[in-house]
Coordinates of C-alpha atoms in Angstrom, one line a residue:
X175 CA 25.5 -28.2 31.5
X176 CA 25.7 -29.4 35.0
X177 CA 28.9 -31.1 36.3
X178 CA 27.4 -33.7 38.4
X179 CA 30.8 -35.7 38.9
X180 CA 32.1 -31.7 40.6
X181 CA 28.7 -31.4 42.4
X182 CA 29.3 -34.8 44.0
X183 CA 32.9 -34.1 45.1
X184 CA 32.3 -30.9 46.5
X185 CA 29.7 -32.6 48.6
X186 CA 31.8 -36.1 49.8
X187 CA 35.4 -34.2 50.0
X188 CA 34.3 -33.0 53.4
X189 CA 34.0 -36.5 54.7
X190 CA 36.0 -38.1 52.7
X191 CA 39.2 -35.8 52.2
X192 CA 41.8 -38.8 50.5
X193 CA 39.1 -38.7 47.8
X194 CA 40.3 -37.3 44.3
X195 CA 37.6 -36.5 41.5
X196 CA 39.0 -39.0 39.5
X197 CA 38.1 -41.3 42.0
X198 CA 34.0 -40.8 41.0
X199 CA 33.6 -42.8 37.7
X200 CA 30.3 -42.9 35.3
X201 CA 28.6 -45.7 35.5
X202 CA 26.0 -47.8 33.4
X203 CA 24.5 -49.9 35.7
X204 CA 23.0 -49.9 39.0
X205 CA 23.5 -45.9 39.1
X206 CA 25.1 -42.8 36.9
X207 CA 28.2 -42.3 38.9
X208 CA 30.1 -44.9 41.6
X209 CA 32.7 -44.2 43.7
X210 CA 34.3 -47.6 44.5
X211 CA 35.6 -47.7 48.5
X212 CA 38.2 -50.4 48.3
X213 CA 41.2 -48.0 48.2
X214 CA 39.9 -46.4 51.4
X215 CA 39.9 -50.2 53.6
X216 CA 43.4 -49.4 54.6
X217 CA 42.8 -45.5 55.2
X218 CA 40.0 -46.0 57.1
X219 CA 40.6 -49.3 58.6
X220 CA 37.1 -51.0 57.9
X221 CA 35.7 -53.0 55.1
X222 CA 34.9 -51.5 51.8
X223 CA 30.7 -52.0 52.1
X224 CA 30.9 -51.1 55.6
X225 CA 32.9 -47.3 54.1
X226 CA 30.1 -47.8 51.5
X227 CA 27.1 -48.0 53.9
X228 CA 28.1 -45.7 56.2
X229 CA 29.0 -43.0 54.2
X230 CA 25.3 -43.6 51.9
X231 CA 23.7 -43.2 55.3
X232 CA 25.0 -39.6 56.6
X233 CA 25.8 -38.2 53.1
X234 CA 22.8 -35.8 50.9
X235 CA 23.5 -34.5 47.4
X236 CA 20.6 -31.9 46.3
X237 CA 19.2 -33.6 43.3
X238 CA 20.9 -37.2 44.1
X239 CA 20.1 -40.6 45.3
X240 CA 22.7 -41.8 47.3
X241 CA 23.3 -45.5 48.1
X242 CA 25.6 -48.4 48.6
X243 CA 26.2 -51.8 47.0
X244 CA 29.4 -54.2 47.6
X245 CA 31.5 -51.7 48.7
X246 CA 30.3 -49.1 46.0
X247 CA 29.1 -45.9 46.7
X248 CA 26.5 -45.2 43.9
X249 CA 25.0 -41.7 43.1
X250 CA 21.6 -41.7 40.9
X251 CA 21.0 -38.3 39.5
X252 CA 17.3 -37.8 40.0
X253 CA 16.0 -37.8 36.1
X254 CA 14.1 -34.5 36.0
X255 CA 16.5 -32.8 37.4
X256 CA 18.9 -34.4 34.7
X257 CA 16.7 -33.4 32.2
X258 CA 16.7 -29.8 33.4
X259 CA 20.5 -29.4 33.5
X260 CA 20.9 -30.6 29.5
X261 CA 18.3 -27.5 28.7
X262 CA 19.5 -25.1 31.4
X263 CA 23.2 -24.5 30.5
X264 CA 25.6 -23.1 32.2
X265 CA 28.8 -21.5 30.6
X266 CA 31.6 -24.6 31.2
X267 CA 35.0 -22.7 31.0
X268 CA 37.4 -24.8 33.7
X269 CA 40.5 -24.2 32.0
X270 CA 40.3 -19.8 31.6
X271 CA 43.4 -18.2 32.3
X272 CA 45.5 -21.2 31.8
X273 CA 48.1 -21.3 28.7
X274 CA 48.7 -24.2 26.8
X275 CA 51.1 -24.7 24.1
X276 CA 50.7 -27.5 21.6
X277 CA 53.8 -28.5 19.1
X278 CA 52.0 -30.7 16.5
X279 CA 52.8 -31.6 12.8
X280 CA 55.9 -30.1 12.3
X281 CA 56.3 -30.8 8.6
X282 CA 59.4 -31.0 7.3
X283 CA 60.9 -28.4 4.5
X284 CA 61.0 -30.2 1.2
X285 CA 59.5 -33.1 2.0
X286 CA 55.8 -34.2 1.4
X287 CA 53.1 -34.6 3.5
X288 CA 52.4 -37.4 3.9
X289 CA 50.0 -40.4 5.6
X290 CA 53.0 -40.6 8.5
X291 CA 52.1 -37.0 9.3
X292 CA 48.4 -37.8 9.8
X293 CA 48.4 -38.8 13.9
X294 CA 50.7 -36.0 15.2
X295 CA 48.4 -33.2 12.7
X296 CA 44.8 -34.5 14.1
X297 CA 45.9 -35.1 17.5
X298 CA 47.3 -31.9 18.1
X299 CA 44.9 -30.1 16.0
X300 CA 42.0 -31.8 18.0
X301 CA 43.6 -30.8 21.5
X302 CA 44.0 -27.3 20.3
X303 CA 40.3 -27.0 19.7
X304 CA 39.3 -29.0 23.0
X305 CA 41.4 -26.5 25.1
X306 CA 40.1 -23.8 23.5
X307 CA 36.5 -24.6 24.1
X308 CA 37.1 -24.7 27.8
X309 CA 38.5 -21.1 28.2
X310 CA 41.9 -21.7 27.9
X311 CA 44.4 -19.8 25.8
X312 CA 46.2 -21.9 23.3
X313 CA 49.3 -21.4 21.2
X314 CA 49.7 -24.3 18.3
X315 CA 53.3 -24.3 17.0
X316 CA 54.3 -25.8 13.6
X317 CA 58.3 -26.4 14.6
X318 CA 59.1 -26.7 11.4
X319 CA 61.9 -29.2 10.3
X320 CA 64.3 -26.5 8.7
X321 CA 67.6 -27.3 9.7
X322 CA 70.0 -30.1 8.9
X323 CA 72.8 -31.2 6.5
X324 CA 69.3 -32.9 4.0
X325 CA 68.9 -29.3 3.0
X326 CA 72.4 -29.1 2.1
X327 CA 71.9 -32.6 0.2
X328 CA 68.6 -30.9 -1.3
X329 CA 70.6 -27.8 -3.0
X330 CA 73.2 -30.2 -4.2
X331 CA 70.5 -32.4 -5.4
X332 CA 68.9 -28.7 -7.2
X333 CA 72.4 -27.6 -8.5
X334 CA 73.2 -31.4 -10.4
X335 CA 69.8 -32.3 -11.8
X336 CA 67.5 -29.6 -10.8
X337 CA 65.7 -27.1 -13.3
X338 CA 64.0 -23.9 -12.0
X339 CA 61.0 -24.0 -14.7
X340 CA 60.5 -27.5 -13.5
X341 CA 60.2 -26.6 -10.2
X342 CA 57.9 -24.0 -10.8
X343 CA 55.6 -26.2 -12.0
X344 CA 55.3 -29.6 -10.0
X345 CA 56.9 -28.0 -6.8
X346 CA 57.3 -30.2 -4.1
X347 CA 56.5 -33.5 -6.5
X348 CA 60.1 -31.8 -7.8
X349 CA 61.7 -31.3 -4.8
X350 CA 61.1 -35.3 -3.2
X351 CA 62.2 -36.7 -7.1
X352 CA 65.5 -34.7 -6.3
X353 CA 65.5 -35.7 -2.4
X354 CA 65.4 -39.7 -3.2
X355 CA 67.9 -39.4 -6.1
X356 CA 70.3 -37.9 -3.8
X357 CA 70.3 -39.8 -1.4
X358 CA 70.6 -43.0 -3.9
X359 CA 73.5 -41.6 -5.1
X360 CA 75.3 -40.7 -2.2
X361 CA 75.1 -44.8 -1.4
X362 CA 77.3 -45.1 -4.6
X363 CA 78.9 -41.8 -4.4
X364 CA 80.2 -41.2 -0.4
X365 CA 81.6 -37.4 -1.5
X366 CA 78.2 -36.3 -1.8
X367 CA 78.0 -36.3 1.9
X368 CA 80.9 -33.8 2.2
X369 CA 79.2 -31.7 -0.3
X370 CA 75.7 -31.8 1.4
X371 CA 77.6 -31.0 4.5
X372 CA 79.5 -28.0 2.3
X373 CA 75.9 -26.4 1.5
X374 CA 74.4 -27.2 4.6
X375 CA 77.1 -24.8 6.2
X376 CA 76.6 -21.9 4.0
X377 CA 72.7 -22.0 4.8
X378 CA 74.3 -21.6 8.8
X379 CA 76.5 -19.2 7.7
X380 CA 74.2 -16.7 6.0
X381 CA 75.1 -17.3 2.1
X382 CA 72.9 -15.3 -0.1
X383 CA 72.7 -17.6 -3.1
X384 CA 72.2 -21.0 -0.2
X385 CA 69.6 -18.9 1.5
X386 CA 67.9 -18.0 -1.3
X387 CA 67.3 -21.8 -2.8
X388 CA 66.6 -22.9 1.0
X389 CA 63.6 -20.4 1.3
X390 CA 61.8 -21.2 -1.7
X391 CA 62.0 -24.9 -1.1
X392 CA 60.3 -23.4 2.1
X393 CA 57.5 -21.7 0.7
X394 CA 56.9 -24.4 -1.9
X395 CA 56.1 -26.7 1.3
X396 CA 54.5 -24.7 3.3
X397 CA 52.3 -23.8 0.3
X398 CA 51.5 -27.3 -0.2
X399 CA 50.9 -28.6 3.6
X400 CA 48.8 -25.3 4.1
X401 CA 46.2 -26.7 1.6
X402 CA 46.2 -30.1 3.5
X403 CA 46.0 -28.1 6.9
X404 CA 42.9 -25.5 5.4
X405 CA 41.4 -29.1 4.5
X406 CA 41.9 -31.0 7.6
X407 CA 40.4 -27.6 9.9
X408 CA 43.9 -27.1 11.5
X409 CA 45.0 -23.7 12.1
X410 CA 48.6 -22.7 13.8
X411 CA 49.7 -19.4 15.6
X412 CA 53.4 -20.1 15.2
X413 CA 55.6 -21.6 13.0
X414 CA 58.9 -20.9 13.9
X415 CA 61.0 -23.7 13.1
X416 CA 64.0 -25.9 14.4
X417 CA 66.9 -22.7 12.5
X418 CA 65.0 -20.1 14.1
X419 CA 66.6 -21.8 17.6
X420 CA 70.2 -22.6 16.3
X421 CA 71.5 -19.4 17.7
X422 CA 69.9 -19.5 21.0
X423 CA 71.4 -22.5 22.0
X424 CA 74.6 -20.6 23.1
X425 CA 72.0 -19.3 26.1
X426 CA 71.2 -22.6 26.7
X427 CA 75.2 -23.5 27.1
X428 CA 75.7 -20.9 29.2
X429 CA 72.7 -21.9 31.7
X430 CA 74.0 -25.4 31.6
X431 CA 77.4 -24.4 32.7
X432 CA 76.6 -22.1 35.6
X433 CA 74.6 -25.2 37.3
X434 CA 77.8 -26.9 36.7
X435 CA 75.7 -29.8 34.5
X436 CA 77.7 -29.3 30.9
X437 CA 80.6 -31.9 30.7
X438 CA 82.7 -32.4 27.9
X439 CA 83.1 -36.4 26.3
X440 CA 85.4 -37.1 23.6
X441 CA 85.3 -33.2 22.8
X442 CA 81.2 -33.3 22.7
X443 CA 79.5 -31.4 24.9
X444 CA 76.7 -33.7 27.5
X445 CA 74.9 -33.8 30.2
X446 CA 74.4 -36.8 32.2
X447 CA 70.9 -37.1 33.1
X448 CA 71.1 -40.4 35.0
X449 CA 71.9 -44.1 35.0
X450 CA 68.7 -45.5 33.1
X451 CA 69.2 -43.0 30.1
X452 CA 72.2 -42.3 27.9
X453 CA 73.8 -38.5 28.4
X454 CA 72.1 -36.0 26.1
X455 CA 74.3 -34.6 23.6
X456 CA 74.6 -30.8 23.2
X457 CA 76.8 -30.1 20.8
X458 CA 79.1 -33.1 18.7
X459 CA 83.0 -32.6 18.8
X460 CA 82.7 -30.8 15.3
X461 CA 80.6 -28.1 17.0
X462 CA 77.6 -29.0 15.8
X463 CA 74.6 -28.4 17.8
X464 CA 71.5 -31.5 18.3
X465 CA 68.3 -31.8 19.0
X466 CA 68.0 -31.5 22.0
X467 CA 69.9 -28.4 22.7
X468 CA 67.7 -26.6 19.9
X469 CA 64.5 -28.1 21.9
X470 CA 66.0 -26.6 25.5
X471 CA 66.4 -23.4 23.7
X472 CA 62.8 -23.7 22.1
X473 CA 61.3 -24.6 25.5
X474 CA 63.0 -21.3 27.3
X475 CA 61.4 -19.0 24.3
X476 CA 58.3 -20.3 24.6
X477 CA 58.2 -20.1 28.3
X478 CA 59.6 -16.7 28.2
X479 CA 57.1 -15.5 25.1
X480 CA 54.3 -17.6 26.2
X481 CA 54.5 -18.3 29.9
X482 CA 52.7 -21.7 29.9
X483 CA 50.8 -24.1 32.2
X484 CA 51.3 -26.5 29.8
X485 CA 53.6 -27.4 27.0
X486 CA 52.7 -30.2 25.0
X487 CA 54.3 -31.9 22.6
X488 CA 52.4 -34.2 19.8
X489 CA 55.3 -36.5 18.6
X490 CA 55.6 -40.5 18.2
X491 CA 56.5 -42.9 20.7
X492 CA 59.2 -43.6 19.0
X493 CA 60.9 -40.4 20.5
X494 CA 60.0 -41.2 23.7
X495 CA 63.4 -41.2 25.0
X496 CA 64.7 -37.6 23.5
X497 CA 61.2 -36.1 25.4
X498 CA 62.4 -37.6 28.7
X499 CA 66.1 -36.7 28.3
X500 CA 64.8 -33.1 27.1
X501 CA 62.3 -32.7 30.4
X502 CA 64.8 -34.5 32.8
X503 CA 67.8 -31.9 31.4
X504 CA 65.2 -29.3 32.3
X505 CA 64.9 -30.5 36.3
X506 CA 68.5 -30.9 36.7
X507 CA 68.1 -26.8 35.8
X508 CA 66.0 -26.8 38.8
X509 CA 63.4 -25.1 36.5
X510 CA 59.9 -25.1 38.1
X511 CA 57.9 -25.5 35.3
X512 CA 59.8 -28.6 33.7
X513 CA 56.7 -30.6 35.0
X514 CA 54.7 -28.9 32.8
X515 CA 55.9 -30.3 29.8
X516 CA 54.1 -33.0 28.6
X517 CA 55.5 -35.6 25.6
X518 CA 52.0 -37.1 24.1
X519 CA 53.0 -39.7 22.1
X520 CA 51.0 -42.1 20.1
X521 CA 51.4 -45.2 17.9
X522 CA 52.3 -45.4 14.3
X523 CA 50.0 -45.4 11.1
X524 CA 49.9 -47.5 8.1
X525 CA 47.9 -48.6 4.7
X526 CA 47.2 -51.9 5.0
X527 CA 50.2 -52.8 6.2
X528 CA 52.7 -50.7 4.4
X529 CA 55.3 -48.9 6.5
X530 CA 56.5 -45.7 4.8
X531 CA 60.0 -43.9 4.3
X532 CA 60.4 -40.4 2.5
X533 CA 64.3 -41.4 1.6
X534 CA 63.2 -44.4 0.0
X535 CA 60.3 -43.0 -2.1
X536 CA 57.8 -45.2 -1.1
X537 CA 55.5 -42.6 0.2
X538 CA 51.7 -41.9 0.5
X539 CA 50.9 -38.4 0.6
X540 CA 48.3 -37.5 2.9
X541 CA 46.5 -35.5 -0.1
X542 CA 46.4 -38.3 -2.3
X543 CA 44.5 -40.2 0.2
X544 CA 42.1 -37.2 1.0
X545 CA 41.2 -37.1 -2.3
X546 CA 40.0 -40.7 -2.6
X547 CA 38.0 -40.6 0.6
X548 CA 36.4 -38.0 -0.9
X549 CA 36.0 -39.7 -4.3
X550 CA 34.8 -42.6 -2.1
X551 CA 31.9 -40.3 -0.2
X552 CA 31.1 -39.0 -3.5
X553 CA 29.8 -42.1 -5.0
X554 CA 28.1 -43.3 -1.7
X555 CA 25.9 -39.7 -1.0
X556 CA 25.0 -40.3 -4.9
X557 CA 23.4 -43.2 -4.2
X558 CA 21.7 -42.3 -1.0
X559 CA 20.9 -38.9 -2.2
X560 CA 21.3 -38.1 -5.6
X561 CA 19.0 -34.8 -5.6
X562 CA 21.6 -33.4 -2.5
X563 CA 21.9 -29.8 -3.9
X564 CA 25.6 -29.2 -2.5
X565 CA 27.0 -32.7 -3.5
X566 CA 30.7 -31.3 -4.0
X567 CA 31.2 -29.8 -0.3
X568 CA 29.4 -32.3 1.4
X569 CA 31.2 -34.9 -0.2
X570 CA 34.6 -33.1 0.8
X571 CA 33.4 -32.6 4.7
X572 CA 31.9 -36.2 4.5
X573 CA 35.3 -38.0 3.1
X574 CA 38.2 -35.8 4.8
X575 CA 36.3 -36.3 8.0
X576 CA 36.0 -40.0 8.0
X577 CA 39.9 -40.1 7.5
X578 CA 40.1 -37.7 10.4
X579 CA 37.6 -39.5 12.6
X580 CA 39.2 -43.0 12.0
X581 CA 42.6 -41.5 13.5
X582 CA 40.8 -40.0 16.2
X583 CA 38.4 -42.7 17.4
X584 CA 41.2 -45.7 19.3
X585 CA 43.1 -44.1 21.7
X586 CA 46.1 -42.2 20.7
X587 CA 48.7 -44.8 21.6
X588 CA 47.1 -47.6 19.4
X589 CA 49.1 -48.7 16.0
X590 CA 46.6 -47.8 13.1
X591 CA 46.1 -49.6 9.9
X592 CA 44.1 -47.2 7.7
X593 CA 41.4 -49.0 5.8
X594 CA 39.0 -46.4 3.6
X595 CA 35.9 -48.8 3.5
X596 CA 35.8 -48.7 7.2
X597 CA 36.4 -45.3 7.6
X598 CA 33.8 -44.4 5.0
X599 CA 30.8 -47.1 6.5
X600 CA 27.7 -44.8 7.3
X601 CA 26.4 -47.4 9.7
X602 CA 29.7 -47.8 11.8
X603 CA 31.3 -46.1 14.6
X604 CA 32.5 -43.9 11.9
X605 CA 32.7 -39.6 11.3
X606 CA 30.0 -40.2 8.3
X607 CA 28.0 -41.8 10.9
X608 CA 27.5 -38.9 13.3
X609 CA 27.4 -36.7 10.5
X610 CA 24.2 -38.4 9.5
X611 CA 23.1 -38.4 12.6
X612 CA 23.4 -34.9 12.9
X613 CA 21.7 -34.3 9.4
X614 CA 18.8 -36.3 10.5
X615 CA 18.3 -33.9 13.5
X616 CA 18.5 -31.3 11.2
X617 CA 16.0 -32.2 9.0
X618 CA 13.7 -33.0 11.8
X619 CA 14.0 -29.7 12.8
X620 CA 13.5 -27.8 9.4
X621 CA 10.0 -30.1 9.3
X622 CA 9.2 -29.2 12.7
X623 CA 9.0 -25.5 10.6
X624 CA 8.6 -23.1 13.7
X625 CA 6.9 -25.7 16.1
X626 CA 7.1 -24.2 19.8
X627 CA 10.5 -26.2 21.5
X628 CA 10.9 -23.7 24.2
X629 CA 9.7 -24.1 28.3
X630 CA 9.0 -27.4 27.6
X631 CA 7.8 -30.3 30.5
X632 CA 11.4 -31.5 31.8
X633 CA 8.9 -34.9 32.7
X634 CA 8.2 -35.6 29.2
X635 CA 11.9 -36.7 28.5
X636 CA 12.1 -39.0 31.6
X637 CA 11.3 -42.3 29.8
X638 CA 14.2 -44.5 29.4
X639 CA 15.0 -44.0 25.6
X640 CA 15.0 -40.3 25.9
X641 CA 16.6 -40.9 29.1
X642 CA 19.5 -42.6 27.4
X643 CA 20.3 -39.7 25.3
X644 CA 19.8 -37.2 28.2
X645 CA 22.7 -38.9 30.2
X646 CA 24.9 -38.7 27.6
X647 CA 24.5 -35.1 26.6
X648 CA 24.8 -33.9 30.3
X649 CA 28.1 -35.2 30.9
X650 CA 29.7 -33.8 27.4
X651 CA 31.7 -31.6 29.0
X652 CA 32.9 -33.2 31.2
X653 CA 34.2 -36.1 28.8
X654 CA 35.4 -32.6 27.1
X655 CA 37.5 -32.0 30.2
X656 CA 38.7 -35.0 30.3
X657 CA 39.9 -35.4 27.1
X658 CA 42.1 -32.5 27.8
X659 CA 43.6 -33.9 31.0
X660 CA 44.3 -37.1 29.8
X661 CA 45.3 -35.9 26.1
X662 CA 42.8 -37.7 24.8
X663 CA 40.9 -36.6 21.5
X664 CA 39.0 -40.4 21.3
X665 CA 36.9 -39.3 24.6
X666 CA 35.0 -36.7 22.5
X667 CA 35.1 -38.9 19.5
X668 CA 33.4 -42.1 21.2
X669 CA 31.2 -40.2 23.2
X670 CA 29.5 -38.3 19.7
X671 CA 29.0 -42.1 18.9
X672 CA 27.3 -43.0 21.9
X673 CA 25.0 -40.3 21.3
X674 CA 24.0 -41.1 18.1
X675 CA 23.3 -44.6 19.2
X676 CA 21.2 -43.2 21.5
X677 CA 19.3 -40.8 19.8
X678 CA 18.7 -43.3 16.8
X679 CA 17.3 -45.6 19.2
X680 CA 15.0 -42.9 20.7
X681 CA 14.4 -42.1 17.0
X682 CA 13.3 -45.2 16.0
X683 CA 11.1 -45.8 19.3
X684 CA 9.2 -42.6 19.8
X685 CA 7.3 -40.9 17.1
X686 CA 8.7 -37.3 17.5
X687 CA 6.2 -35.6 15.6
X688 CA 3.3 -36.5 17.9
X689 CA 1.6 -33.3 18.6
X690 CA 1.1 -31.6 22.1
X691 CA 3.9 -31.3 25.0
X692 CA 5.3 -34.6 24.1
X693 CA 6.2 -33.2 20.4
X694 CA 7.9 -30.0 22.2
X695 CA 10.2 -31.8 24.6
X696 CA 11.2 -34.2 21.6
X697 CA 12.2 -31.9 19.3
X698 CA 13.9 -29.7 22.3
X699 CA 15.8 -33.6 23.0
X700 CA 16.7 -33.1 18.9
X701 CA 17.5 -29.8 19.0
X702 CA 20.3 -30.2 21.8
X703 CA 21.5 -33.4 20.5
X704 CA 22.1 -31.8 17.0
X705 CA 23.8 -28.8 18.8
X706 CA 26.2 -31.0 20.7
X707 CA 27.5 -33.4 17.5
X708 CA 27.9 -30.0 16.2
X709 CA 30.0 -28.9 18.9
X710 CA 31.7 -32.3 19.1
X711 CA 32.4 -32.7 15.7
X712 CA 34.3 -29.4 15.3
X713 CA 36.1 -30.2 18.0
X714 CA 37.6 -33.0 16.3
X715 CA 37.9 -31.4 13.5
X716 CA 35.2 -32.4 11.3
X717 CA 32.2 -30.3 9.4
X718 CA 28.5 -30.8 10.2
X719 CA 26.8 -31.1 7.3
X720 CA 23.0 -29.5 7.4
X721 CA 22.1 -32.1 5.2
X722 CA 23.1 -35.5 3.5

C-alpha cells in the first residue's frame, strides 16, 4: 500500500527541513493528513497561518490536495487515487536488515503460569510478529528465571515432603503445593533459609544429585508454559536463562574495572551511576552476583551473538529503575549501542480486583482462565450458530483470542482489570468482534462463488461509506510501523476495530451483491478488508476464523 504520510515528507522536507515525519499526523476532519505549523512560528519567525498559507501556495504533491486552515497545513489524498493504492500494493518492508531482539515472558522455573505473566507474553509476542512483518530480523528470548536461592528452597521443599510418583503426575500443580509450604515454614522455621541457601550452592557448584532435581523441575515447566505459549501463538528462538549468564559475569567485572567504574562498598562490589539513582550492585559482600551484573553479561552476549539495532525488553514498570541503572551502567562503558536498549514497560493486570502472589498461593493460572474463555465462546457460537461444523477450534481461536485482544487493545502502560464478559462481547471493541467481521467477509466471498473482482473501476469505491473503509486500509501499514516505533501492539489492535466499524457500516448501507461493476469493486472492497483483519489479527496474535 501506498505510504502517503512518506510521499508527503519527501515532498515538504525540501522546504521545510526542521520538519520530522512525525510531525504529519492523520486526520479526520477537514483533510486525511495535517501538519500543524505552530512549532515553526519561532523557526521561521512568522505566524503559524501565514507558514500555513504560504507553504499550501508553492507546495504540489502528485495525487494531493494541498491547503491551509488556522495555521494547519492539510493534505487531501485525491480519492481515486486512494482507492488505487489499497488494490495496487506494494511490498512494505521498512525495517529489512535491522535486528531486533525482544526479551518477553521469562517464566520462572517451578512456578506457574500464571494471569501476572499475561502482559509481558502478548506484548512481546505481538511486537515480535509486527517486526517481523516489516522485514526485520527478530530474535525473541525467553530469559528464563533459573537461578536463585528459591530453587534451593524448592529441593529442600522436594527432599521433606516431596514424592517423585507424585510429581510425575500433577507436575507443576506439585511443585507450587511444595513452593508455598516452604516458604510458610521458613516464617516459623528461620534455618530453612540456611538450608535453601545450602542447596542453592550446590546447584552453582555443579552437584550431580542438585542438578539433576533442578533440571526436571525445569522441564516440568517448560512443558507446561509451552502448551500455554502453542495456545497463545507465541513462538521463541532462545531460551537461555538467567544461570546460563552466572559465569560470564567475571567478563563483565573485568570490563568494569579497566574503565575504572567498579568500587568496592562495605565489601560489595558497585557502580555509581549517578546522584538521582542508587549504585547498582554487582556482586554482595558474600560474593554473590545480582541482577544486574547477569543482565550486563546477557546484554554483551546478545550483542556479540546477535549484533542488534534494537534490544527490547518486555518487563513491568515496576522495574523501571533496574532497566535504567542496567542501560546507564552500559554508557558509563562508553558502549555505543547502549541507546539501543529499550525497557518497554507496561502496567499491571488483575481479576476483578485481585492482586496476585505465587509465595502466597493465591494464584490464577493463565490456563485456567484460557480455558473458561473458551468455555465461555463455546456457549455463545452455540447459540448464534449451532450447525458451525468446527465448533471445538473455533471456539478455542474465538476465546483465547478475546483474552489476548483485551490485553492488547489500551495502551501498554494502562493498569488492566480483566473482566471475561467484556472480553467475550461480539458487538464490542473486542477480538470476537473482528473475528466476525472477518467471517462475514468470508462468507460474502464464498457466495460471491467465482464472481469477477479483478481490474475493477477504482471510481466505484469513491462514495463516502466505501470511502471510509478505503482510508483506513491504506494507512495499515503504516499504523503497522508505528506500532513498532512506539512499542505499541494497541495501534494494530484499534485500528482492525476501526475497520470493522467501517466496513459494517458500508455493509449495512450498500447492497454488495448488486450485479455489474458496482458488485466487482464491492466485493474487491471485501476481499482486501478480509485480507487485512487477517493480517492484523495474526499480528496480534489471534486466529481468523473462515467462519463463525
Amino acid at each position: 500500500m501506498t505510504d502517503y504520510r512518506k510521499i508527503i515528507f519527501e515532498h515538504i522536507k525540501g522546504v521545510l527541513p526542521e520538519l520530522d515525519v512525525s510531525d504529519i499526523q492523520q486526520s479526520e476532519n477537514f483533510c486525511d493528513y495535517c501538519v500543524p505549523c505552530f512549532k515553526y512560528a519561532k523557526i521561521l519567525r512568522k505566524a503559524p497561518a501565514m507558514i500555513a498559507n504560504e507553504f499550501a501556495a508553492k507546495l504540489t504533491v502528485p495525487g494531493v490536495q494541498v491547503s491551509a486552515l488556522n495555521g494547519y497545513l492539510n493534505f487531501t489524498i485525491e480519492r481515486a487515487e486512494r482507492v488505487k493504492s489499497v488494490f495496487e500494493r506494494n511490498e512494505f518492508l521498512p525495517l529489512a536488515g535491522k535486528t531486533v531482539c525482544i526479551d518477553y515472558s521469562s517464566v520462572n522455573i517451578a512456578k506457574p503460569f500464571h494471569i501476572g505473566h499475561l502482559m509481558t507474553t502478548v506484548i512481546g509476542g505481538a511486537l515480535y510478529k509486527i517486526y517481523k512483518s516489516l522485514g526485520a530480523n527478530v530474535v525473541g528470548i525467553n530469559h528464563l528465571g533459573d537461578f536463585g536461592t528459591q530453587f534451593g528452597g524448592l529441593i529442600s521443599a522436594y527432599r521433606r515432603w516431596g514424592d517423585e510418583a507424585r510429581l510425575n503426575e500433577r507436575g507443576l500443580d506439585e511443585l507450587l503445593e511444595l513452593y508455598v509450604k516452604f516458604h510458610n515454614e521458613e516464617e516459623k522455621n528461620p534455618d530453612l533459609a540456611a538450608e535453601a541457601r545450602g542447596w542453592s550452592k550446590k546447584i552453582e557448584e555443579g552437584d550431580s544429585y542438585a542438578v539433576g532435581l533442578f533440571d526436571k523441575f525445569k522441564s516440568i515447566t517448560l512443558e507446561q508454559a509451552k502448551k500455554v505459549y502453542n495456545r497463545l501463538n507465541i513462538e521463541f528462538d532462545s531460551y537461555l536463562g538467567e544461570s546460563f549468564y552466572v559465569d560470564k559475569v567475571s567478563k563483565v567485572e573485568d570490563k568494569l574495572k579497566a574503565k575504572g567504574l567498579l568500587k568496592l562498598s562495605d565489601g560489595a562490589e558497585i557502580v555509581d551511576v549517578g546522584d538521582d539513582m542508587p549504585p547498582a550492585i554487582i556482586r554482595r559482600s558474600d560474593g554473590a552476583s545480582l541482577y544486574v551484573a547477569r543482565d550486563l553479561a546477557a546484554a554483551y552476549y546478545r550483542k556479540d551473538t546477535y549484533d542488534f539495532d534494537k534490544c527490547l525488553y518486555v518487563v513491568a514498570s515496576h522495574q523501571a529503575l533496574h532497566f535504567k541503572q542496567l542501560f546507564k551502567v552500559l554508557e558509563l562503558m562508553g558502549e555505543p549501542w547502549a541507546n539501543d536498549m529499550v525497557h518497554v514497560s507496561y502496567g499491571m493486570v488483575s481479576v476483578e480486583g485481585m492482586s496476585l502472589s505465587t509465595r502466597k498461593g493465591n494464584v490464577l493460572f493463565l490456563s485456567d482462565v484460557l480455558d473458561a474463555a473458551v468455555a465461555k465462546a463455546a456457549s455463545i457460537i452455540n447459540e448464534r450458530n449451532e450447525k458451525l461444523d468446527n465448533k471445538k477450534e473455533v471456539s478455542e481461536s474465538v476465546g483465547v483470542g478475546a483474552v489476548v485482544f483485551d490485553a492488547l487493545y489500551d495502551g501498554r502502560l494502562k493498569d488492566k482489570n480483566f473482566s471475561l464478559d467484556s472480553a467475550l462481547n461480539f458487538d464490542g471493541e473486542t477480538g470476537p468482534y473482528v473475528q466476525y467481521t472477518h467471517a462475514r467477509c468470508r462468507s460474502v466471498l464464498s457466495k460471491a462463488g467465482n464472481a469477477d473482482i479483478d481490474g475493477i473501476d477504482y471510481d466505484m469505491l469513491t462514495g463516502d461509506s466505501a470511502y471510509e473503509v478505503i482510508k483506513l486500509l491504506s494507512d495499515f501499514d503504516s499504523v503497522t510501523l508505528d506500532a513498532a516505533i512506539k512499542y505499541e501492539p494497541s495501534f494494530v489492535s484499534r485500528r482492525l476495530v476501526k475497520i470493522c466499524q467501517a466496513f459494517n457500516r458500508f455493509y449495512n448501507a450498500e447492497k454488495i451483491m448488486c450485479g455489474g461493476a458496482e458488485q466487482s469493486a464491492r466485493l474487491a472492497l471485501t476481499r482486501a478488508v478480509a485480507d487485512t483483519l487477517k493480517k492484523g489479527l495474526s499480528l496480534v496474535l489471534l486466529d481468523a476464523p473462515e467462519r463463525m
